[in-house]
Amino acid sequence: IDEYFESSVIPLGVVAKATFIPFKRASGYYGIGLIASASRVSNETEYYELTMNWAMTHLLFAYQRPVIKNKLMFGCHIGPGYTVFYDISFAFNNGITSPKFSPSSFSALAGLSLHYYFMKRMYADLSADCTYVFMKDMQVFSVQPSLTCGWQF
C-alpha cells in the first residue's frame, strides 16, 4: 500500500456502531459491541489510477467509565474481526485495466472514545479506532477517527 498510496490514505466512508452494556459496576461499565465500516479509496498518478473499496466488521469487548456524571463518558474497546479489500483495480493511461481482485483477512481493532450527552439520551461520540489486518502480502494498519451521533436505549 505504501508503494501505491505514498504511505498514507484518507478514505471517505461510513461507520455503524452498536454497543450493549449489561454490567454496570463501581469500576465502570462492561459490555460487547459491534462495529462495521466501509470506505472507498482511489489514487491517481501520472501513469495509472488505483481504486479499491474496503469493509471491516469487528466484535468488541467494550468498557465505559463516567467522567462527568450524566454528561461525559470515556470508552475503550478491543476485539477481533474480518477485513475485505474488494474490487482493487488499476486503470493505466493506455486504456488497459487490470482484473479486479479482492483479498481478505482476519483483523484486530482497538479504540478510544468520548461520549458527550447533550440531551438526556442523545450524545455525540468522538472516537479513534486503530485496525491491523493480518495479511501475508501487505502490511495494513489504519487509524479511523470519527465523529458520530448516537442514542442510548
PDB file of C-alpha atoms in Angstrom:
ATOM      1  CA  ILE A   1       0.000   0.000   0.000  1.00  0.00           C
ATOM      2  CA  ASP A   2       2.895   2.371   0.737  1.00  0.00           C
ATOM      3  CA  GLU A   3       4.110   1.961  -2.827  1.00  0.00           C
ATOM      4  CA  TYR A   4       0.760   2.856  -4.409  1.00  0.00           C
ATOM      5  CA  PHE A   5      -0.655   5.403  -1.969  1.00  0.00           C
ATOM      6  CA  GLU A   6       2.537   7.178  -0.863  1.00  0.00           C
ATOM      7  CA  SER A   7       2.244   5.627   2.650  1.00  0.00           C
ATOM      8  CA  SER A   8      -0.980   7.304   3.732  1.00  0.00           C
ATOM      9  CA  VAL A   9      -4.569   7.359   2.574  1.00  0.00           C
ATOM     10  CA  ILE A  10      -7.519   9.487   3.610  1.00  0.00           C
ATOM     11  CA  PRO A  11     -10.600   7.499   2.595  1.00  0.00           C
ATOM     12  CA  LEU A  12     -14.188   8.621   2.854  1.00  0.00           C
ATOM     13  CA  GLY A  13     -16.557   6.093   4.334  1.00  0.00           C
ATOM     14  CA  VAL A  14     -19.352   5.178   6.683  1.00  0.00           C
ATOM     15  CA  VAL A  15     -19.302   3.630  10.153  1.00  0.00           C
ATOM     16  CA  ALA A  16     -22.063   1.873  12.116  1.00  0.00           C
ATOM     17  CA  LYS A  17     -21.641   1.011  15.798  1.00  0.00           C
ATOM     18  CA  ALA A  18     -23.779  -0.781  18.365  1.00  0.00           C
ATOM     19  CA  THR A  19     -22.810  -1.423  21.986  1.00  0.00           C
ATOM     20  CA  PHE A  20     -24.662  -3.421  24.636  1.00  0.00           C
ATOM     21  CA  ILE A  21     -23.616  -2.617  28.226  1.00  0.00           C
ATOM     22  CA  PRO A  22     -25.273  -5.093  30.632  1.00  0.00           C
ATOM     23  CA  PHE A  23     -22.798  -4.841  33.534  1.00  0.00           C
ATOM     24  CA  LYS A  24     -22.575  -1.591  35.485  1.00  0.00           C
ATOM     25  CA  ARG A  25     -20.121  -1.690  38.368  1.00  0.00           C
ATOM     26  CA  ALA A  26     -18.362   0.903  40.510  1.00  0.00           C
ATOM     27  CA  SER A  27     -15.214   0.296  38.422  1.00  0.00           C
ATOM     28  CA  GLY A  28     -17.037   1.120  35.160  1.00  0.00           C
ATOM     29  CA  TYR A  29     -19.465  -0.301  32.625  1.00  0.00           C
ATOM     30  CA  TYR A  30     -18.693  -3.525  30.717  1.00  0.00           C
ATOM     31  CA  GLY A  31     -20.256  -4.967  27.598  1.00  0.00           C
ATOM     32  CA  ILE A  32     -19.920  -6.068  23.992  1.00  0.00           C
ATOM     33  CA  GLY A  33     -20.162  -4.196  20.744  1.00  0.00           C
ATOM     34  CA  LEU A  34     -20.153  -4.496  17.006  1.00  0.00           C
ATOM     35  CA  ILE A  35     -18.609  -2.036  14.583  1.00  0.00           C
ATOM     36  CA  ALA A  36     -18.778  -2.121  10.797  1.00  0.00           C
ATOM     37  CA  SER A  37     -17.225   0.312   8.356  1.00  0.00           C
ATOM     38  CA  ALA A  38     -16.854   0.683   4.608  1.00  0.00           C
ATOM     39  CA  SER A  39     -14.595   3.018   2.646  1.00  0.00           C
ATOM     40  CA  ARG A  40     -13.652   3.844  -0.935  1.00  0.00           C
ATOM     41  CA  VAL A  41     -10.080   4.798  -1.780  1.00  0.00           C
ATOM     42  CA  SER A  42      -8.515   5.981  -5.014  1.00  0.00           C
ATOM     43  CA  ASN A  43      -5.181   7.409  -6.077  1.00  0.00           C
ATOM     44  CA  GLU A  44      -4.279   8.875  -9.447  1.00  0.00           C
ATOM     45  CA  THR A  45      -0.679   9.159 -10.622  1.00  0.00           C
ATOM     46  CA  GLU A  46       0.948  10.121 -13.903  1.00  0.00           C
ATOM     47  CA  TYR A  47       0.734   6.512 -15.167  1.00  0.00           C
ATOM     48  CA  TYR A  48      -2.308   4.877 -13.574  1.00  0.00           C
ATOM     49  CA  GLU A  49      -5.330   5.235 -11.338  1.00  0.00           C
ATOM     50  CA  LEU A  50      -5.795   2.784  -8.469  1.00  0.00           C
ATOM     51  CA  THR A  51      -9.232   2.293  -6.915  1.00  0.00           C
ATOM     52  CA  MET A  52     -10.401  -0.028  -4.181  1.00  0.00           C
ATOM     53  CA  ASN A  53     -13.068  -0.451  -1.549  1.00  0.00           C
ATOM     54  CA  TRP A  54     -12.724  -1.971   1.860  1.00  0.00           C
ATOM     55  CA  ALA A  55     -15.108  -3.188   4.526  1.00  0.00           C
ATOM     56  CA  MET A  56     -14.407  -4.211   8.115  1.00  0.00           C
ATOM     57  CA  THR A  57     -16.527  -5.814  10.816  1.00  0.00           C
ATOM     58  CA  HIS A  58     -15.341  -6.347  14.403  1.00  0.00           C
ATOM     59  CA  LEU A  59     -16.844  -7.868  17.532  1.00  0.00           C
ATOM     60  CA  LEU A  60     -15.705  -5.862  20.539  1.00  0.00           C
ATOM     61  CA  PHE A  61     -15.247  -6.021  24.281  1.00  0.00           C
ATOM     62  CA  ALA A  62     -16.322  -2.571  25.492  1.00  0.00           C
ATOM     63  CA  TYR A  63     -15.517  -0.640  28.669  1.00  0.00           C
ATOM     64  CA  GLN A  64     -17.010   2.724  29.623  1.00  0.00           C
ATOM     65  CA  ARG A  65     -16.362   4.973  32.585  1.00  0.00           C
ATOM     66  CA  PRO A  66     -18.273   8.126  33.529  1.00  0.00           C
ATOM     67  CA  VAL A  67     -16.007  11.195  33.641  1.00  0.00           C
ATOM     68  CA  ILE A  68     -18.743  13.730  34.416  1.00  0.00           C
ATOM     69  CA  LYS A  69     -21.935  12.072  35.647  1.00  0.00           C
ATOM     70  CA  ASN A  70     -24.704  12.135  33.006  1.00  0.00           C
ATOM     71  CA  LYS A  71     -22.594  14.346  30.704  1.00  0.00           C
ATOM     72  CA  LEU A  72     -19.257  12.840  29.637  1.00  0.00           C
ATOM     73  CA  MET A  73     -18.286   9.178  29.232  1.00  0.00           C
ATOM     74  CA  PHE A  74     -14.859   7.730  28.383  1.00  0.00           C
ATOM     75  CA  GLY A  75     -14.820   4.452  26.476  1.00  0.00           C
ATOM     76  CA  CYS A  76     -12.365   1.933  25.107  1.00  0.00           C
ATOM     77  CA  HIS A  77     -12.947  -1.188  23.045  1.00  0.00           C
ATOM     78  CA  ILE A  78     -10.916  -4.014  21.534  1.00  0.00           C
ATOM     79  CA  GLY A  79     -11.712  -7.104  19.518  1.00  0.00           C
ATOM     80  CA  PRO A  80     -11.214  -9.423  16.551  1.00  0.00           C
ATOM     81  CA  GLY A  81     -12.784  -9.016  13.152  1.00  0.00           C
ATOM     82  CA  TYR A  82     -12.580  -9.540   9.433  1.00  0.00           C
ATOM     83  CA  THR A  83     -11.495  -7.139   6.684  1.00  0.00           C
ATOM     84  CA  VAL A  84     -12.190  -7.369   2.969  1.00  0.00           C
ATOM     85  CA  PHE A  85     -10.490  -5.271   0.294  1.00  0.00           C
ATOM     86  CA  TYR A  86     -12.696  -5.637  -2.744  1.00  0.00           C
ATOM     87  CA  ASP A  87     -12.572  -4.576  -6.374  1.00  0.00           C
ATOM     88  CA  ILE A  88      -8.937  -3.456  -6.312  1.00  0.00           C
ATOM     89  CA  SER A  89      -8.182  -2.300  -9.833  1.00  0.00           C
ATOM     90  CA  PHE A  90      -5.500  -0.446 -11.799  1.00  0.00           C
ATOM     91  CA  ALA A  91      -6.506   1.638 -14.834  1.00  0.00           C
ATOM     92  CA  PHE A  92      -3.481   2.622 -16.929  1.00  0.00           C
ATOM     93  CA  ASN A  93      -3.304   5.669 -19.198  1.00  0.00           C
ATOM     94  CA  ASN A  94      -3.045   3.482 -22.325  1.00  0.00           C
ATOM     95  CA  GLY A  95      -6.567   2.128 -21.724  1.00  0.00           C
ATOM     96  CA  ILE A  96      -5.577  -1.173 -20.122  1.00  0.00           C
ATOM     97  CA  THR A  97      -7.379  -2.070 -16.890  1.00  0.00           C
ATOM     98  CA  SER A  98      -6.231  -4.818 -14.549  1.00  0.00           C
ATOM     99  CA  PRO A  99      -8.602  -7.575 -13.469  1.00  0.00           C
ATOM    100  CA  LYS A 100     -10.271  -6.768 -10.158  1.00  0.00           C
ATOM    101  CA  PHE A 101      -9.186  -8.753  -7.139  1.00  0.00           C
ATOM    102  CA  SER A 102     -10.477  -8.926  -3.560  1.00  0.00           C
ATOM    103  CA  PRO A 103      -8.139 -10.155  -0.793  1.00  0.00           C
ATOM    104  CA  SER A 104      -9.465 -10.593   2.747  1.00  0.00           C
ATOM    105  CA  SER A 105      -8.102 -11.500   6.160  1.00  0.00           C
ATOM    106  CA  PHE A 106      -8.643 -11.503   9.903  1.00  0.00           C
ATOM    107  CA  SER A 107      -8.011  -8.222  11.694  1.00  0.00           C
ATOM    108  CA  ALA A 108      -7.921  -6.684  15.174  1.00  0.00           C
ATOM    109  CA  LEU A 109      -9.318  -3.338  16.290  1.00  0.00           C
ATOM    110  CA  ALA A 110      -8.665  -1.190  19.359  1.00  0.00           C
ATOM    111  CA  GLY A 111     -10.152   2.220  20.004  1.00  0.00           C
ATOM    112  CA  LEU A 112     -10.902   5.066  22.384  1.00  0.00           C
ATOM    113  CA  SER A 113     -13.949   7.297  22.525  1.00  0.00           C
ATOM    114  CA  LEU A 114     -15.603  10.173  24.347  1.00  0.00           C
ATOM    115  CA  HIS A 115     -19.391  10.407  24.546  1.00  0.00           C
ATOM    116  CA  TYR A 116     -20.826  13.824  25.325  1.00  0.00           C
ATOM    117  CA  TYR A 117     -24.514  13.762  26.267  1.00  0.00           C
ATOM    118  CA  PHE A 118     -26.107  16.978  25.057  1.00  0.00           C
ATOM    119  CA  MET A 119     -29.618  15.647  25.769  1.00  0.00           C
ATOM    120  CA  LYS A 120     -30.780  13.004  28.236  1.00  0.00           C
ATOM    121  CA  ARG A 121     -30.286  10.082  25.802  1.00  0.00           C
ATOM    122  CA  MET A 122     -28.652  11.679  22.736  1.00  0.00           C
ATOM    123  CA  TYR A 123     -24.876  12.001  22.559  1.00  0.00           C
ATOM    124  CA  ALA A 124     -22.027  12.964  20.268  1.00  0.00           C
ATOM    125  CA  ASP A 125     -19.215  10.418  20.022  1.00  0.00           C
ATOM    126  CA  LEU A 126     -15.653  11.417  19.189  1.00  0.00           C
ATOM    127  CA  SER A 127     -13.555   8.309  18.641  1.00  0.00           C
ATOM    128  CA  ALA A 128     -10.437   6.897  17.034  1.00  0.00           C
ATOM    129  CA  ASP A 129     -10.081   3.249  16.071  1.00  0.00           C
ATOM    130  CA  CYS A 130      -6.820   1.534  15.105  1.00  0.00           C
ATOM    131  CA  THR A 131      -7.037  -1.577  12.963  1.00  0.00           C
ATOM    132  CA  TYR A 132      -4.347  -4.048  11.996  1.00  0.00           C
ATOM    133  CA  VAL A 133      -5.067  -6.504   9.170  1.00  0.00           C
ATOM    134  CA  PHE A 134      -3.167  -9.812   9.309  1.00  0.00           C
ATOM    135  CA  MET A 135      -2.211 -10.312   5.642  1.00  0.00           C
ATOM    136  CA  LYS A 136       0.848 -12.063   4.243  1.00  0.00           C
ATOM    137  CA  ASP A 137       1.168  -9.890   1.145  1.00  0.00           C
ATOM    138  CA  MET A 138       0.745  -6.426   2.645  1.00  0.00           C
ATOM    139  CA  GLN A 139       1.014  -4.621   5.950  1.00  0.00           C
ATOM    140  CA  VAL A 140      -2.201  -2.733   6.636  1.00  0.00           C
ATOM    141  CA  PHE A 141      -2.557  -0.549   9.714  1.00  0.00           C
ATOM    142  CA  SER A 142      -5.296   2.064   9.737  1.00  0.00           C
ATOM    143  CA  VAL A 143      -6.411   4.795  12.096  1.00  0.00           C
ATOM    144  CA  GLN A 144     -10.035   5.812  11.677  1.00  0.00           C
ATOM    145  CA  PRO A 145     -11.168   8.927  13.510  1.00  0.00           C
ATOM    146  CA  SER A 146     -14.909   9.524  13.600  1.00  0.00           C
ATOM    147  CA  LEU A 147     -17.455  11.984  14.906  1.00  0.00           C
ATOM    148  CA  THR A 148     -20.871  10.411  15.227  1.00  0.00           C
ATOM    149  CA  CYS A 149     -24.184  10.988  16.912  1.00  0.00           C
ATOM    150  CA  GLY A 150     -25.910   8.264  18.940  1.00  0.00           C
ATOM    151  CA  TRP A 151     -28.944   7.395  21.002  1.00  0.00           C
ATOM    152  CA  GLN A 152     -28.827   5.470  24.276  1.00  0.00           C
ATOM    153  CA  PHE A 153     -31.671   2.969  24.643  1.00  0.00           C
TER     154      PHE A 153
END
